[in-house]
Structure formats: C-alpha cells, structure tokens
Amino acid sequence: MTDRWVRLQLAVDAFDEERFDAYVRKCRAEGITLTTLAAVGDTPGHRRALYELNKECAADIPERGEFFPFDEYVERRFGTPSYDPRGIVIAQDGDTWIGMAATSRHDGFAFNEMTGVRAGYRGRGISVAMKTFGMGFVRLCGVPEVRTLHHPANVSAIAMNRAMGYVDATWTDL
Ligand SMILES: CC(C)(COP(=O)(O)OP(=O)(O)OC[C@H]1O[C@@H](n2cnc3c(N)ncnc32)[C@H](O)[C@@H]1OP(=O)(O)O)[C@@H](O)C(=O)NCCC(=O)NCCS
C-alpha cells in the first residue's frame, strides 16, 4: 500500500448544495432511489448486502488487495463509535443496491469512508448524488468539515471529490 495518500477536505459552509442537488434530482428522475441504512433498517441482512456491494466496488480501488472477511468487516464498519447508520447512503435501482457512500462521525469532522458505484452504473453522477444526499448527515453531525483520503492512482475518486469542491487537506494525521 502507498504511503502517499491524497488527503482531501471540504468545508461544509463552502459546499454548493443547490448546484449538486441537481445530481440528486437527476438520479430520482432516472428511477434511482437514494436512502440510508438507517431508513431501510440496520439489519443483519442489510449489513450483508452492504458488505457484498462494498466488496465488489472495492475491487477497483488501486492496490486494495484482498477484501475483509464478513466478520471483520462488521467489526470495522459497524463496531466503532464513529458509526451511524444515518451516514450510510445507499443507491437502489428497484430492489438492487447499486451504490454506497459511507460517512462516519468524528470529533470536529466527518469522514467519507467508502464511496462505490457498481461498474455498470458509473459515469451517471450517482456518486456525486449519494455524497450530496449524505451532506444531510454531515450537517446533522454539526461538524465544520468533511475529510477523505485516496490512493494517488484512484483518479476517478479524486476527480469526483474535486468536482464537488474538495481541496487538498491541511491535516496530516489520518
Ligand atoms: C469513484 C466512483 C465512486 C465514481 O462513481 P461514479 O458514479 O461513476 O462518478 P460520477 O458519475 O458521480 O462522476 C462524478 C465526477 O467524478 C469524476 N470522474 C468519475 N469517474 C471518472 C473517471 N473514470 N475518470 C476521471 N474522472 C472521473 C468526473 O469529474 C465526474 O464528473 P463528470 O462526469 O461531470 O465529468 C466509482 O468509479 C467507483 O465505484 N470506483 C471504485 C471504488 C472506489 O475507488 N471508490 C473510492 C474509494 S473510497
């Protein structure tokens, strides 16, 4: 794994909600539902569905390597104080889960853990729509900024975040 992570941050007040809400409306117009794990139910079955989706999308992260076994994923994703099911945005096409954007809550900031869209649905603005929808959770947290970090070769994820207004971070401790 690299030690040269690309660290990015977005000031909540600087986020252009009105502009990016157009992505949310576009998704809905195309029949894609945006919801959260809290809304659909944080059940064992839904945790398994999130795991399968996360695992599939994570396979495209540069140098990601083998994905966690389910039990380890449950512990890492759901077993920490920073976890809140309201921060897990899910995009659905009918009954199929096609995208996720997971954000956790920390002291003074929110953190975008994992954003992923199934390969057949990419390039339609779904990740931007999910992250815009997820700003509702960030505001609920009452924190001034959102942070994220990416492998330097993850061009699509870095470009997606920069398109939303994320800038190079001033923090280095994650
Ligand atoms: C990164 C990822 C979530 C993007 O999802 P997506 O729904 O296809 O992205 P969007 O359609 O919302 O794209 C939004 C913007 O991101 C940028 N972008 C997206 N894919 C890109 C690519 N392949 N190359 C360059 N820029 C890209 C563009 O600026 C794009 O805006 P535009 O279409 O107006 O030019 C998706 O590629 C993915 O699931 N990758 C694998 C998992 C991963 O690496 N996640 C990030 C680590 S947590």
Short mmCIF file of N, CA and C and ligand atoms in Angstrom, two decimals:
data_model
loop_
_atom_site.label_atom_id
_atom_site.label_comp_id
_atom_site.label_asym_id
_atom_site.label_seq_id
_atom_site.Cartn_x
_atom_site.Cartn_y
_atom_site.Cartn_z
N MET A 1 0.83 -1.21 0.00
CA MET A 1 0.00 0.00 0.00
C MET A 1 0.86 1.26 0.00
N THR A 2 0.36 2.30 -0.63
CA THR A 2 1.11 3.55 -0.72
C THR A 2 1.21 4.24 0.64
N ASP A 3 2.24 5.06 0.80
CA ASP A 3 2.26 5.93 1.98
C ASP A 3 2.07 7.38 1.54
N ARG A 4 1.64 7.56 0.27
CA ARG A 4 1.45 8.92 -0.24
C ARG A 4 -0.03 9.16 -0.54
N TRP A 5 -0.85 9.01 0.47
CA TRP A 5 -2.30 9.19 0.30
C TRP A 5 -2.61 10.61 -0.16
N VAL A 6 -3.63 10.74 -0.99
CA VAL A 6 -4.15 12.07 -1.34
C VAL A 6 -5.22 12.41 -0.31
N ARG A 7 -4.93 13.40 0.51
CA ARG A 7 -5.85 13.81 1.58
C ARG A 7 -6.66 15.02 1.12
N LEU A 8 -7.97 14.93 1.27
CA LEU A 8 -8.85 16.00 0.79
C LEU A 8 -9.81 16.42 1.88
N GLN A 9 -10.29 17.65 1.77
CA GLN A 9 -11.27 18.15 2.74
C GLN A 9 -12.25 19.11 2.07
N LEU A 10 -13.43 19.17 2.66
CA LEU A 10 -14.48 20.07 2.15
C LEU A 10 -15.07 20.81 3.34
N ALA A 11 -15.05 22.13 3.28
CA ALA A 11 -15.69 22.92 4.33
C ALA A 11 -17.20 22.88 4.09
N VAL A 12 -17.94 22.49 5.11
CA VAL A 12 -19.40 22.32 4.95
C VAL A 12 -20.03 23.61 4.42
N ASP A 13 -19.61 24.73 4.93
CA ASP A 13 -20.18 26.02 4.51
C ASP A 13 -19.86 26.36 3.06
N ALA A 14 -18.79 25.75 2.52
CA ALA A 14 -18.40 26.07 1.14
C ALA A 14 -19.11 25.17 0.13
N PHE A 15 -19.82 24.15 0.62
CA PHE A 15 -20.45 23.20 -0.31
C PHE A 15 -21.64 23.85 -1.02
N ASP A 16 -21.64 23.74 -2.34
CA ASP A 16 -22.69 24.35 -3.16
C ASP A 16 -23.88 23.40 -3.29
N GLU A 17 -24.67 23.35 -2.24
CA GLU A 17 -25.80 22.41 -2.13
C GLU A 17 -26.76 22.53 -3.33
N GLU A 18 -27.07 23.76 -3.68
CA GLU A 18 -28.06 23.97 -4.75
C GLU A 18 -27.57 23.36 -6.07
N ARG A 19 -26.29 23.61 -6.38
CA ARG A 19 -25.73 23.09 -7.62
C ARG A 19 -25.73 21.56 -7.64
N PHE A 20 -25.30 20.95 -6.54
CA PHE A 20 -25.13 19.49 -6.54
C PHE A 20 -26.44 18.75 -6.28
N ASP A 21 -27.43 19.46 -5.79
CA ASP A 21 -28.75 18.85 -5.63
C ASP A 21 -29.32 18.43 -6.99
N ALA A 22 -28.83 19.05 -8.04
CA ALA A 22 -29.28 18.68 -9.40
C ALA A 22 -28.93 17.20 -9.68
N TYR A 23 -27.82 16.71 -9.10
CA TYR A 23 -27.44 15.30 -9.29
C TYR A 23 -28.43 14.37 -8.57
N VAL A 24 -28.91 14.83 -7.41
CA VAL A 24 -29.90 14.05 -6.66
C VAL A 24 -31.19 13.98 -7.48
N ARG A 25 -31.61 15.12 -8.02
CA ARG A 25 -32.85 15.15 -8.81
C ARG A 25 -32.71 14.29 -10.07
N LYS A 26 -31.53 14.33 -10.71
CA LYS A 26 -31.30 13.53 -11.92
C LYS A 26 -31.44 12.04 -11.61
N CYS A 27 -30.83 11.62 -10.50
CA CYS A 27 -30.93 10.21 -10.09
C CYS A 27 -32.39 9.81 -9.95
N ARG A 28 -33.12 10.63 -9.22
CA ARG A 28 -34.53 10.30 -8.95
C ARG A 28 -35.30 10.23 -10.27
N ALA A 29 -35.01 11.17 -11.17
CA ALA A 29 -35.70 11.19 -12.47
C ALA A 29 -35.39 9.92 -13.27
N GLU A 30 -34.23 9.33 -13.01
CA GLU A 30 -33.84 8.10 -13.73
C GLU A 30 -34.25 6.84 -12.97
N GLY A 31 -35.03 7.02 -11.91
CA GLY A 31 -35.56 5.86 -11.18
C GLY A 31 -34.63 5.29 -10.14
N ILE A 32 -33.56 6.01 -9.81
CA ILE A 32 -32.62 5.57 -8.76
C ILE A 32 -33.08 6.17 -7.42
N THR A 33 -33.25 5.32 -6.43
CA THR A 33 -33.65 5.77 -5.10
C THR A 33 -32.42 6.00 -4.23
N LEU A 34 -32.40 7.10 -3.52
CA LEU A 34 -31.33 7.36 -2.54
C LEU A 34 -31.94 7.23 -1.15
N THR A 35 -31.28 6.44 -0.31
CA THR A 35 -31.79 6.25 1.05
C THR A 35 -30.60 6.02 1.98
N THR A 36 -30.88 5.64 3.21
CA THR A 36 -29.77 5.34 4.15
C THR A 36 -30.02 3.98 4.80
N LEU A 37 -28.98 3.46 5.40
CA LEU A 37 -29.11 2.19 6.11
C LEU A 37 -30.08 2.36 7.28
N ALA A 38 -30.06 3.53 7.89
CA ALA A 38 -30.99 3.79 8.99
C ALA A 38 -32.43 3.69 8.50
N ALA A 39 -32.69 4.23 7.30
CA ALA A 39 -34.06 4.26 6.77
C ALA A 39 -34.54 2.88 6.34
N VAL A 40 -33.65 2.09 5.73
CA VAL A 40 -34.10 0.75 5.26
C VAL A 40 -34.04 -0.28 6.39
N GLY A 41 -33.29 0.05 7.44
CA GLY A 41 -33.17 -0.87 8.57
C GLY A 41 -31.76 -1.44 8.67
N ASP A 42 -31.13 -1.19 9.82
CA ASP A 42 -29.77 -1.69 10.05
C ASP A 42 -29.86 -3.13 10.54
N THR A 43 -30.23 -4.02 9.63
CA THR A 43 -30.48 -5.43 9.97
C THR A 43 -29.29 -6.28 9.52
N PRO A 44 -29.18 -7.51 10.04
CA PRO A 44 -28.10 -8.40 9.58
C PRO A 44 -28.13 -8.60 8.07
N GLY A 45 -29.31 -8.73 7.49
CA GLY A 45 -29.42 -8.93 6.04
C GLY A 45 -28.91 -7.73 5.25
N HIS A 46 -29.23 -6.53 5.73
CA HIS A 46 -28.78 -5.32 5.05
C HIS A 46 -27.29 -5.09 5.25
N ARG A 47 -26.77 -5.50 6.39
CA ARG A 47 -25.31 -5.40 6.60
C ARG A 47 -24.59 -6.32 5.61
N ARG A 48 -25.16 -7.48 5.38
CA ARG A 48 -24.57 -8.42 4.42
C ARG A 48 -24.64 -7.82 3.01
N ALA A 49 -25.76 -7.20 2.67
CA ALA A 49 -25.91 -6.59 1.33
C ALA A 49 -24.89 -5.46 1.15
N LEU A 50 -24.68 -4.68 2.22
CA LEU A 50 -23.70 -3.59 2.14
C LEU A 50 -22.30 -4.16 1.96
N TYR A 51 -22.02 -5.24 2.67
CA TYR A 51 -20.71 -5.91 2.55
C TYR A 51 -20.47 -6.35 1.10
N GLU A 52 -21.45 -6.99 0.50
CA GLU A 52 -21.29 -7.50 -0.87
C GLU A 52 -21.04 -6.34 -1.84
N LEU A 53 -21.79 -5.26 -1.66
CA LEU A 53 -21.64 -4.08 -2.52
C LEU A 53 -20.27 -3.44 -2.33
N ASN A 54 -19.88 -3.27 -1.06
CA ASN A 54 -18.58 -2.68 -0.73
C ASN A 54 -17.44 -3.52 -1.31
N LYS A 55 -17.56 -4.84 -1.14
CA LYS A 55 -16.53 -5.75 -1.63
C LYS A 55 -16.39 -5.66 -3.14
N GLU A 56 -17.51 -5.64 -3.82
CA GLU A 56 -17.48 -5.57 -5.30
C GLU A 56 -16.83 -4.26 -5.76
N CYS A 57 -17.23 -3.14 -5.17
CA CYS A 57 -16.70 -1.84 -5.61
C CYS A 57 -15.23 -1.67 -5.19
N ALA A 58 -14.89 -2.19 -4.03
CA ALA A 58 -13.52 -2.02 -3.52
C ALA A 58 -12.50 -2.75 -4.39
N ALA A 59 -12.97 -3.74 -5.16
CA ALA A 59 -12.06 -4.48 -6.04
C ALA A 59 -11.41 -3.54 -7.07
N ASP A 60 -12.03 -2.38 -7.30
CA ASP A 60 -11.48 -1.42 -8.28
C ASP A 60 -10.61 -0.34 -7.65
N ILE A 61 -10.41 -0.40 -6.35
CA ILE A 61 -9.51 0.56 -5.69
C ILE A 61 -8.07 0.10 -5.91
N PRO A 62 -7.22 0.97 -6.44
CA PRO A 62 -5.83 0.56 -6.70
C PRO A 62 -5.16 0.00 -5.44
N GLU A 63 -4.49 -1.12 -5.61
CA GLU A 63 -3.71 -1.77 -4.54
C GLU A 63 -4.55 -2.15 -3.32
N ARG A 64 -5.86 -2.28 -3.50
CA ARG A 64 -6.74 -2.58 -2.35
C ARG A 64 -6.44 -3.95 -1.76
N GLY A 65 -6.07 -4.90 -2.64
CA GLY A 65 -5.78 -6.24 -2.14
C GLY A 65 -7.04 -6.98 -1.76
N GLU A 66 -6.85 -8.08 -1.05
CA GLU A 66 -7.99 -8.92 -0.69
C GLU A 66 -8.91 -8.20 0.29
N PHE A 67 -10.21 -8.35 0.10
CA PHE A 67 -11.17 -7.66 0.96
C PHE A 67 -11.35 -8.43 2.27
N PHE A 68 -11.82 -7.70 3.29
CA PHE A 68 -12.03 -8.32 4.61
C PHE A 68 -13.05 -9.46 4.54
N PRO A 69 -12.88 -10.47 5.37
CA PRO A 69 -13.98 -11.42 5.55
C PRO A 69 -15.15 -10.69 6.22
N PHE A 70 -16.35 -11.24 6.10
CA PHE A 70 -17.55 -10.56 6.58
C PHE A 70 -17.46 -10.17 8.06
N ASP A 71 -17.00 -11.09 8.91
CA ASP A 71 -16.96 -10.80 10.36
C ASP A 71 -16.06 -9.61 10.68
N GLU A 72 -14.94 -9.55 9.98
CA GLU A 72 -14.01 -8.43 10.20
C GLU A 72 -14.62 -7.12 9.70
N TYR A 73 -15.32 -7.21 8.56
CA TYR A 73 -15.99 -6.02 8.01
C TYR A 73 -17.02 -5.48 9.01
N VAL A 74 -17.81 -6.38 9.58
CA VAL A 74 -18.84 -5.98 10.54
C VAL A 74 -18.20 -5.23 11.71
N GLU A 75 -17.10 -5.77 12.19
CA GLU A 75 -16.41 -5.13 13.32
C GLU A 75 -15.87 -3.75 12.93
N ARG A 76 -15.24 -3.69 11.75
CA ARG A 76 -14.61 -2.42 11.34
C ARG A 76 -15.63 -1.37 10.94
N ARG A 77 -16.67 -1.77 10.21
CA ARG A 77 -17.65 -0.81 9.69
C ARG A 77 -18.68 -0.40 10.74
N PHE A 78 -19.19 -1.41 11.48
CA PHE A 78 -20.33 -1.15 12.36
C PHE A 78 -19.97 -1.15 13.84
N GLY A 79 -18.78 -1.63 14.17
CA GLY A 79 -18.44 -1.81 15.58
C GLY A 79 -17.65 -0.68 16.19
N THR A 80 -17.65 0.49 15.56
CA THR A 80 -16.87 1.60 16.11
C THR A 80 -17.79 2.74 16.55
N PRO A 81 -17.34 3.55 17.51
CA PRO A 81 -18.18 4.66 17.98
C PRO A 81 -18.48 5.68 16.88
N SER A 82 -17.66 5.71 15.81
CA SER A 82 -17.88 6.69 14.74
C SER A 82 -18.97 6.25 13.77
N TYR A 83 -19.48 5.02 13.94
CA TYR A 83 -20.50 4.50 13.02
C TYR A 83 -21.88 5.05 13.37
N ASP A 84 -22.61 5.42 12.33
CA ASP A 84 -24.01 5.84 12.49
C ASP A 84 -24.72 5.42 11.21
N PRO A 85 -25.76 4.59 11.30
CA PRO A 85 -26.43 4.10 10.08
C PRO A 85 -27.03 5.22 9.23
N ARG A 86 -27.23 6.39 9.83
CA ARG A 86 -27.73 7.55 9.05
C ARG A 86 -26.66 8.07 8.10
N GLY A 87 -25.41 7.68 8.35
CA GLY A 87 -24.30 8.12 7.50
C GLY A 87 -24.02 7.18 6.34
N ILE A 88 -24.77 6.09 6.25
CA ILE A 88 -24.55 5.13 5.16
C ILE A 88 -25.61 5.36 4.09
N VAL A 89 -25.22 6.03 3.02
CA VAL A 89 -26.17 6.30 1.92
C VAL A 89 -26.12 5.11 0.95
N ILE A 90 -27.30 4.71 0.53
CA ILE A 90 -27.42 3.59 -0.42
C ILE A 90 -28.21 4.07 -1.63
N ALA A 91 -27.74 3.71 -2.82
CA ALA A 91 -28.49 3.99 -4.05
C ALA A 91 -29.08 2.67 -4.53
N GLN A 92 -30.36 2.70 -4.86
CA GLN A 92 -31.05 1.48 -5.28
C GLN A 92 -31.69 1.66 -6.65
N ASP A 93 -31.56 0.62 -7.47
CA ASP A 93 -32.30 0.56 -8.73
C ASP A 93 -33.32 -0.55 -8.53
N GLY A 94 -34.55 -0.18 -8.24
CA GLY A 94 -35.53 -1.20 -7.82
C GLY A 94 -35.05 -1.81 -6.51
N ASP A 95 -34.95 -3.15 -6.49
CA ASP A 95 -34.51 -3.83 -5.27
C ASP A 95 -33.00 -4.01 -5.23
N THR A 96 -32.31 -3.61 -6.29
CA THR A 96 -30.86 -3.84 -6.36
C THR A 96 -30.09 -2.67 -5.78
N TRP A 97 -29.14 -2.99 -4.89
CA TRP A 97 -28.27 -1.96 -4.32
C TRP A 97 -27.14 -1.71 -5.32
N ILE A 98 -27.06 -0.48 -5.81
CA ILE A 98 -26.09 -0.22 -6.89
C ILE A 98 -24.99 0.77 -6.47
N GLY A 99 -25.13 1.38 -5.30
CA GLY A 99 -24.10 2.31 -4.86
C GLY A 99 -24.18 2.56 -3.37
N MET A 100 -23.06 2.96 -2.79
CA MET A 100 -22.99 3.30 -1.36
C MET A 100 -22.04 4.47 -1.15
N ALA A 101 -22.34 5.26 -0.14
CA ALA A 101 -21.42 6.33 0.28
C ALA A 101 -21.48 6.37 1.79
N ALA A 102 -20.41 5.88 2.44
CA ALA A 102 -20.40 5.75 3.89
C ALA A 102 -19.61 6.89 4.53
N THR A 103 -20.26 7.57 5.46
CA THR A 103 -19.61 8.67 6.17
C THR A 103 -19.70 8.42 7.67
N SER A 104 -18.60 8.61 8.37
CA SER A 104 -18.59 8.41 9.82
C SER A 104 -18.39 9.75 10.52
N ARG A 105 -18.70 9.71 11.83
CA ARG A 105 -18.69 10.95 12.64
C ARG A 105 -17.52 10.94 13.60
N HIS A 106 -16.75 12.03 13.58
CA HIS A 106 -15.58 12.13 14.46
C HIS A 106 -15.60 13.46 15.19
N ASP A 107 -14.62 13.63 16.08
CA ASP A 107 -14.53 14.86 16.83
C ASP A 107 -14.09 15.99 15.90
N GLY A 108 -15.00 16.87 15.52
CA GLY A 108 -14.63 18.03 14.71
C GLY A 108 -14.70 17.84 13.20
N PHE A 109 -14.98 16.63 12.75
CA PHE A 109 -15.11 16.41 11.31
C PHE A 109 -15.90 15.14 11.01
N ALA A 110 -16.40 15.05 9.77
CA ALA A 110 -16.99 13.81 9.29
C ALA A 110 -16.00 13.22 8.29
N PHE A 111 -16.04 11.90 8.14
CA PHE A 111 -15.07 11.24 7.26
C PHE A 111 -15.79 10.37 6.24
N ASN A 112 -15.49 10.62 4.96
CA ASN A 112 -16.04 9.78 3.89
C ASN A 112 -15.22 8.50 3.85
N GLU A 113 -15.82 7.41 4.32
CA GLU A 113 -15.10 6.13 4.43
C GLU A 113 -14.96 5.44 3.07
N MET A 114 -16.10 5.21 2.44
CA MET A 114 -16.10 4.45 1.19
C MET A 114 -17.23 4.91 0.31
N THR A 115 -16.91 5.25 -0.91
CA THR A 115 -17.93 5.56 -1.91
C THR A 115 -17.72 4.57 -3.05
N GLY A 116 -18.78 3.94 -3.48
CA GLY A 116 -18.64 2.98 -4.57
C GLY A 116 -19.92 2.86 -5.36
N VAL A 117 -19.77 2.68 -6.66
CA VAL A 117 -20.92 2.51 -7.56
C VAL A 117 -20.62 1.27 -8.41
N ARG A 118 -21.60 0.39 -8.54
CA ARG A 118 -21.39 -0.82 -9.36
C ARG A 118 -21.00 -0.41 -10.77
N ALA A 119 -20.06 -1.16 -11.37
CA ALA A 119 -19.43 -0.76 -12.63
C ALA A 119 -20.44 -0.35 -13.71
N GLY A 120 -21.52 -1.08 -13.84
CA GLY A 120 -22.50 -0.80 -14.90
C GLY A 120 -23.26 0.51 -14.71
N TYR A 121 -23.12 1.12 -13.55
CA TYR A 121 -23.87 2.36 -13.25
C TYR A 121 -22.96 3.58 -13.15
N ARG A 122 -21.69 3.41 -13.43
CA ARG A 122 -20.75 4.54 -13.26
C ARG A 122 -20.89 5.56 -14.38
N GLY A 123 -20.41 6.76 -14.12
CA GLY A 123 -20.42 7.82 -15.13
C GLY A 123 -21.76 8.50 -15.30
N ARG A 124 -22.67 8.30 -14.34
CA ARG A 124 -24.02 8.91 -14.42
C ARG A 124 -24.26 9.90 -13.30
N GLY A 125 -23.21 10.23 -12.56
CA GLY A 125 -23.37 11.22 -11.49
C GLY A 125 -23.91 10.63 -10.20
N ILE A 126 -23.96 9.29 -10.10
CA ILE A 126 -24.57 8.66 -8.92
C ILE A 126 -23.72 8.87 -7.66
N SER A 127 -22.39 8.85 -7.81
CA SER A 127 -21.57 9.05 -6.60
C SER A 127 -21.73 10.48 -6.08
N VAL A 128 -21.79 11.43 -6.98
CA VAL A 128 -21.98 12.83 -6.55
C VAL A 128 -23.36 12.98 -5.89
N ALA A 129 -24.36 12.33 -6.46
CA ALA A 129 -25.71 12.40 -5.88
C ALA A 129 -25.71 11.79 -4.47
N MET A 130 -25.07 10.64 -4.30
CA MET A 130 -25.05 10.00 -2.97
C MET A 130 -24.33 10.87 -1.96
N LYS A 131 -23.20 11.45 -2.37
CA LYS A 131 -22.44 12.26 -1.41
C LYS A 131 -23.16 13.56 -1.09
N THR A 132 -23.89 14.08 -2.07
CA THR A 132 -24.70 15.28 -1.80
C THR A 132 -25.82 14.94 -0.82
N PHE A 133 -26.49 13.81 -1.06
CA PHE A 133 -27.53 13.33 -0.14
C PHE A 133 -26.94 13.15 1.26
N GLY A 134 -25.72 12.64 1.32
CA GLY A 134 -25.03 12.37 2.59
C GLY A 134 -24.64 13.64 3.33
N MET A 135 -24.68 14.78 2.66
CA MET A 135 -24.36 16.03 3.36
C MET A 135 -25.41 16.34 4.43
N GLY A 136 -26.59 15.75 4.29
CA GLY A 136 -27.62 15.90 5.32
C GLY A 136 -27.11 15.33 6.64
N PHE A 137 -26.46 14.18 6.58
CA PHE A 137 -25.89 13.56 7.79
C PHE A 137 -24.75 14.41 8.34
N VAL A 138 -23.92 14.92 7.44
CA VAL A 138 -22.79 15.75 7.88
C VAL A 138 -23.31 16.96 8.65
N ARG A 139 -24.37 17.57 8.13
CA ARG A 139 -24.94 18.74 8.82
C ARG A 139 -25.50 18.35 10.18
N LEU A 140 -26.12 17.17 10.21
CA LEU A 140 -26.66 16.65 11.47
C LEU A 140 -25.56 16.49 12.51
N CYS A 141 -24.37 16.12 12.07
CA CYS A 141 -23.22 15.95 12.98
C CYS A 141 -22.75 17.29 13.54
N GLY A 142 -23.08 18.37 12.84
CA GLY A 142 -22.70 19.70 13.32
C GLY A 142 -21.20 19.97 13.22
N VAL A 143 -20.53 19.28 12.31
CA VAL A 143 -19.08 19.47 12.16
C VAL A 143 -18.79 20.43 11.01
N PRO A 144 -17.66 21.13 11.07
CA PRO A 144 -17.39 22.13 10.02
C PRO A 144 -16.81 21.57 8.73
N GLU A 145 -16.28 20.32 8.77
CA GLU A 145 -15.66 19.82 7.53
C GLU A 145 -15.78 18.31 7.36
N VAL A 146 -15.64 17.93 6.08
CA VAL A 146 -15.62 16.51 5.72
C VAL A 146 -14.23 16.20 5.19
N ARG A 147 -13.71 15.06 5.60
CA ARG A 147 -12.39 14.64 5.15
C ARG A 147 -12.48 13.32 4.39
N THR A 148 -11.52 13.11 3.53
CA THR A 148 -11.41 11.81 2.89
C THR A 148 -9.96 11.60 2.45
N LEU A 149 -9.64 10.36 2.11
CA LEU A 149 -8.29 10.13 1.61
C LEU A 149 -8.29 8.99 0.59
N HIS A 150 -7.44 9.14 -0.42
CA HIS A 150 -7.44 8.19 -1.54
C HIS A 150 -6.04 7.80 -1.95
N HIS A 151 -5.95 6.59 -2.51
CA HIS A 151 -4.73 6.17 -3.17
C HIS A 151 -4.47 7.13 -4.33
N PRO A 152 -3.22 7.57 -4.53
CA PRO A 152 -2.94 8.57 -5.58
C PRO A 152 -3.33 8.10 -6.99
N ALA A 153 -3.41 6.78 -7.19
CA ALA A 153 -3.78 6.29 -8.53
C ALA A 153 -5.30 6.21 -8.73
N ASN A 154 -6.06 6.53 -7.68
CA ASN A 154 -7.52 6.44 -7.80
C ASN A 154 -8.07 7.72 -8.45
N VAL A 155 -7.79 7.85 -9.73
CA VAL A 155 -8.09 9.08 -10.48
C VAL A 155 -9.58 9.44 -10.43
N SER A 156 -10.45 8.44 -10.60
CA SER A 156 -11.89 8.74 -10.66
C SER A 156 -12.39 9.28 -9.32
N ALA A 157 -11.97 8.64 -8.22
CA ALA A 157 -12.44 9.08 -6.90
C ALA A 157 -11.91 10.48 -6.57
N ILE A 158 -10.65 10.71 -6.89
CA ILE A 158 -10.07 12.04 -6.59
C ILE A 158 -10.76 13.11 -7.43
N ALA A 159 -10.99 12.80 -8.72
CA ALA A 159 -11.65 13.77 -9.61
C ALA A 159 -13.09 14.03 -9.15
N MET A 160 -13.77 12.98 -8.71
CA MET A 160 -15.15 13.13 -8.23
C MET A 160 -15.20 14.07 -7.03
N ASN A 161 -14.28 13.88 -6.09
CA ASN A 161 -14.27 14.74 -4.91
C ASN A 161 -13.90 16.18 -5.26
N ARG A 162 -12.91 16.33 -6.12
CA ARG A 162 -12.52 17.69 -6.51
C ARG A 162 -13.68 18.38 -7.24
N ALA A 163 -14.43 17.61 -8.05
CA ALA A 163 -15.57 18.19 -8.77
C ALA A 163 -16.61 18.74 -7.78
N MET A 164 -16.67 18.12 -6.58
CA MET A 164 -17.63 18.57 -5.57
C MET A 164 -17.10 19.70 -4.71
N GLY A 165 -15.85 20.09 -4.92
CA GLY A 165 -15.29 21.21 -4.16
C GLY A 165 -14.28 20.81 -3.10
N TYR A 166 -13.96 19.51 -2.98
CA TYR A 166 -12.92 19.10 -2.03
C TYR A 166 -11.58 19.68 -2.49
N VAL A 167 -10.78 20.09 -1.52
CA VAL A 167 -9.46 20.65 -1.82
C VAL A 167 -8.40 19.89 -1.02
N ASP A 168 -7.14 20.10 -1.37
CA ASP A 168 -6.06 19.42 -0.65
C ASP A 168 -6.13 19.75 0.84
N ALA A 169 -5.92 18.74 1.64
CA ALA A 169 -6.12 18.88 3.08
C ALA A 169 -5.00 19.65 3.77
N THR A 170 -5.38 20.23 4.92
CA THR A 170 -4.38 20.88 5.74
C THR A 170 -4.02 19.97 6.92
N TRP A 171 -4.74 18.85 7.10
CA TRP A 171 -4.43 17.89 8.17
C TRP A 171 -3.59 16.76 7.60
N THR A 172 -2.85 16.10 8.46
CA THR A 172 -1.98 15.01 8.00
C THR A 172 -2.07 13.79 8.92
N ASP A 173 -2.96 13.87 9.92
CA ASP A 173 -2.93 12.85 10.98
C ASP A 173 -3.84 11.65 10.75
N LEU A 174 -4.38 11.46 9.56
CA LEU A 174 -5.20 10.26 9.33
C LEU A 174 -4.52 9.32 8.37
C1 LIG B 1 -15.13 6.58 -7.80
C2 LIG B 1 -16.56 6.19 -8.15
C3 LIG B 1 -17.35 6.05 -6.85
C4 LIG B 1 -17.19 7.26 -9.04
O1 LIG B 1 -18.57 6.93 -9.19
P1 LIG B 1 -19.44 7.49 -10.43
O2 LIG B 1 -20.87 7.38 -10.01
O3 LIG B 1 -19.05 6.80 -11.67
O4 LIG B 1 -18.97 9.00 -10.50
P2 LIG B 1 -19.85 10.20 -11.10
O5 LIG B 1 -20.55 9.74 -12.33
O6 LIG B 1 -20.68 10.75 -9.99
O7 LIG B 1 -18.70 11.22 -11.52
C5 LIG B 1 -18.59 12.46 -10.92
C6 LIG B 1 -17.34 13.15 -11.38
O8 LIG B 1 -16.20 12.40 -10.98
C7 LIG B 1 -15.19 12.45 -11.99
N1 LIG B 1 -14.99 11.10 -12.52
C8 LIG B 1 -15.77 10.00 -12.31
N2 LIG B 1 -15.24 8.93 -12.93
C9 LIG B 1 -14.10 9.37 -13.53
C10 LIG B 1 -13.09 8.72 -14.29
N3 LIG B 1 -13.15 7.40 -14.57
N4 LIG B 1 -12.05 9.47 -14.74
C11 LIG B 1 -11.97 10.79 -14.45
N5 LIG B 1 -12.91 11.45 -13.73
C12 LIG B 1 -13.94 10.75 -13.27
C13 LIG B 1 -15.70 13.40 -13.03
O9 LIG B 1 -15.29 14.71 -12.67
C14 LIG B 1 -17.19 13.27 -12.89
O10 LIG B 1 -17.90 14.38 -13.33
P3 LIG B 1 -18.33 14.49 -14.88
O11 LIG B 1 -18.99 13.19 -15.24
O12 LIG B 1 -19.27 15.66 -14.88
O13 LIG B 1 -17.05 14.72 -15.62
C15 LIG B 1 -16.58 4.85 -8.94
O14 LIG B 1 -15.68 4.93 -10.03
C16 LIG B 1 -16.22 3.62 -8.11
O15 LIG B 1 -17.08 2.99 -7.50
N6 LIG B 1 -14.92 3.25 -8.09
C17 LIG B 1 -14.46 2.07 -7.34
C18 LIG B 1 -14.49 2.30 -5.84
C19 LIG B 1 -13.58 3.45 -5.43
O16 LIG B 1 -12.45 3.58 -5.90
N7 LIG B 1 -14.08 4.28 -4.51
C20 LIG B 1 -13.34 5.38 -3.97
C21 LIG B 1 -12.54 4.96 -2.81
S1 LIG B 1 -13.46 5.12 -1.32
#
